[in-house]
Amino acid sequence: MTISTRSASLQQQENEQIQLWYGTTLLGWQHPRKVAYINRHSQLQDNCLYFWNHKDGIPEAAITQDFIFLLEDIYTEVRGEFKAQKLVIDVDLGEDGPIRLVTGINTTCATSIVSSLCMLSPALLRSPLELKLRPGKSPGVVKAALYVDKEWVDGRSLCRDEAGKQLPTSELLLEVQTLLKHSIGVEQLPHQLRKNMM
């Protein structure tokens, strides 16, 4: 086998593995969506992930609450009619393309996701990540669990300082952004570049 044939074979195997890992059409929306919300909406039962259908004024739940993605960017933004601060996660779903996940910054879900991302090395931060969303026992609570290579990443220990007080998600977010910049090899993340171009 020549080097070029072997290289092409390895590339094909790698592409097939990635397709199996995060290629998904399980979200179940009929048209490509750009923004999905992680939230317990009153019109939905046990679904925590949905798209807002502006035409009909209703939430459309995802078929699955588990999906695999590649992390592209993570930041906070003021959004919505109440001008609330939100955690925004830009991800690549493979065949389904890019999507923006939005959740409240001061929620159990946001803290779980960000603290778990803090536990990863820069190399793992750029690998396929699996997110599982479940409704919590309390009304409005979404429980998020992050997996890498089918192993649960528990970042809860990072959520507290030495005195046992909960760290603000914003502090943990800065750490994740630094890790992501290092893993991508950039000085600014996409949201920072967009902001600077305005």
mmCIF file of C-alpha atoms in Angstrom, residues 111-194:
data_model
loop_
_atom_site.group_PDB
_atom_site.id
_atom_site.type_symbol
_atom_site.label_atom_id
_atom_site.label_comp_id
_atom_site.label_asym_id
_atom_site.label_seq_id
_atom_site.Cartn_x
_atom_site.Cartn_y
_atom_site.Cartn_z
ATOM 1 C CA THR A 111 -23.654 25.911 35.568
ATOM 2 C CA SER A 112 -23.523 22.149 34.895
ATOM 3 C CA ILE A 113 -22.517 22.574 31.261
ATOM 4 C CA VAL A 114 -19.879 25.240 31.898
ATOM 5 C CA SER A 115 -18.349 23.524 34.935
ATOM 6 C CA SER A 116 -18.143 20.222 33.014
ATOM 7 C CA LEU A 117 -16.465 21.953 30.059
ATOM 8 C CA CYS A 118 -13.900 23.390 32.513
ATOM 9 C CA MET A 119 -12.851 19.821 33.384
ATOM 10 C CA LEU A 120 -11.753 19.057 29.822
ATOM 11 C CA SER A 121 -8.328 19.506 28.316
ATOM 12 C CA PRO A 122 -8.100 21.721 25.217
ATOM 13 C CA ALA A 123 -7.821 18.583 23.032
ATOM 14 C CA LEU A 124 -10.956 17.038 24.539
ATOM 15 C CA LEU A 125 -12.791 20.345 24.243
ATOM 16 C CA ARG A 126 -12.477 20.043 20.451
ATOM 17 C CA SER A 127 -13.613 16.406 20.358
ATOM 18 C CA PRO A 128 -17.241 15.282 19.906
ATOM 19 C CA LEU A 129 -19.226 16.019 23.078
ATOM 20 C CA GLU A 130 -22.542 14.450 24.015
ATOM 21 C CA LEU A 131 -25.144 16.473 25.902
ATOM 22 C CA LYS A 132 -28.051 14.811 27.691
ATOM 23 C CA LEU A 133 -30.881 16.994 28.985
ATOM 24 C CA ARG A 134 -33.456 15.899 31.562
ATOM 25 C CA PRO A 135 -36.179 17.745 33.471
ATOM 26 C CA GLY A 136 -35.310 18.255 37.126
ATOM 27 C CA LYS A 137 -37.598 17.504 40.061
ATOM 28 C CA SER A 138 -38.291 21.190 40.698
ATOM 29 C CA PRO A 139 -40.409 23.166 38.221
ATOM 30 C CA GLY A 140 -38.332 24.938 35.594
ATOM 31 C CA VAL A 141 -35.108 23.047 36.325
ATOM 32 C CA VAL A 142 -33.171 21.367 33.499
ATOM 33 C CA LYS A 143 -30.471 18.870 34.411
ATOM 34 C CA ALA A 144 -27.623 18.682 31.912
ATOM 35 C CA ALA A 145 -24.991 15.934 31.698
ATOM 36 C CA LEU A 146 -21.940 16.103 29.446
ATOM 37 C CA TYR A 147 -20.196 12.985 28.096
ATOM 38 C CA VAL A 148 -16.907 12.502 26.261
ATOM 39 C CA ASP A 149 -16.274 9.038 24.785
ATOM 40 C CA LYS A 150 -19.345 7.821 26.699
ATOM 41 C CA GLU A 151 -17.755 8.897 30.012
ATOM 42 C CA TRP A 152 -19.651 11.351 32.211
ATOM 43 C CA VAL A 153 -17.764 14.581 32.909
ATOM 44 C CA ASP A 154 -18.589 15.828 36.403
ATOM 45 C CA GLY A 155 -17.626 19.447 36.949
ATOM 46 C CA ARG A 156 -19.656 20.010 40.106
ATOM 47 C CA SER A 157 -16.502 20.288 42.219
ATOM 48 C CA LEU A 158 -15.570 23.405 40.220
ATOM 49 C CA CYS A 159 -18.888 25.072 41.039
ATOM 50 C CA ARG A 160 -17.832 25.878 44.606
ATOM 51 C CA ASP A 161 -15.031 27.870 46.213
ATOM 52 C CA GLU A 162 -13.011 26.778 49.290
ATOM 53 C CA ALA A 163 -15.760 28.064 51.594
ATOM 54 C CA GLY A 164 -18.345 25.941 49.766
ATOM 55 C CA LYS A 165 -20.070 28.878 48.104
ATOM 56 C CA GLN A 166 -21.228 28.477 44.524
ATOM 57 C CA LEU A 167 -19.011 30.188 41.968
ATOM 58 C CA PRO A 168 -20.810 32.380 39.451
ATOM 59 C CA THR A 169 -21.181 30.771 36.030
ATOM 60 C CA SER A 170 -19.506 33.851 34.525
ATOM 61 C CA GLU A 171 -16.205 32.988 36.278
ATOM 62 C CA LEU A 172 -16.294 29.426 34.989
ATOM 63 C CA LEU A 173 -17.236 30.690 31.530
ATOM 64 C CA LEU A 174 -14.028 32.742 31.316
ATOM 65 C CA GLU A 175 -12.042 29.574 32.009
ATOM 66 C CA VAL A 176 -13.882 27.639 29.281
ATOM 67 C CA GLN A 177 -13.318 30.464 26.794
ATOM 68 C CA THR A 178 -9.590 30.451 27.578
ATOM 69 C CA LEU A 179 -9.423 26.667 27.100
ATOM 70 C CA LEU A 180 -11.352 26.900 23.829
ATOM 71 C CA LYS A 181 -9.068 29.660 22.482
ATOM 72 C CA HIS A 182 -6.082 27.474 23.328
ATOM 73 C CA SER A 183 -7.608 24.384 21.691
ATOM 74 C CA ILE A 184 -8.484 26.242 18.480
ATOM 75 C CA GLY A 185 -5.241 28.224 18.510
ATOM 76 C CA VAL A 186 -6.827 31.681 18.246
ATOM 77 C CA GLU A 187 -6.618 34.931 20.181
ATOM 78 C CA GLN A 188 -10.320 35.702 19.791
ATOM 79 C CA LEU A 189 -13.378 33.464 19.632
ATOM 80 C CA PRO A 190 -15.967 33.972 16.850
ATOM 81 C CA HIS A 191 -18.289 36.072 19.047
ATOM 82 C CA GLN A 192 -15.403 38.403 19.893
ATOM 83 C CA LEU A 193 -14.483 38.765 16.227
ATOM 84 C CA ARG A 194 -18.108 39.612 15.363
#
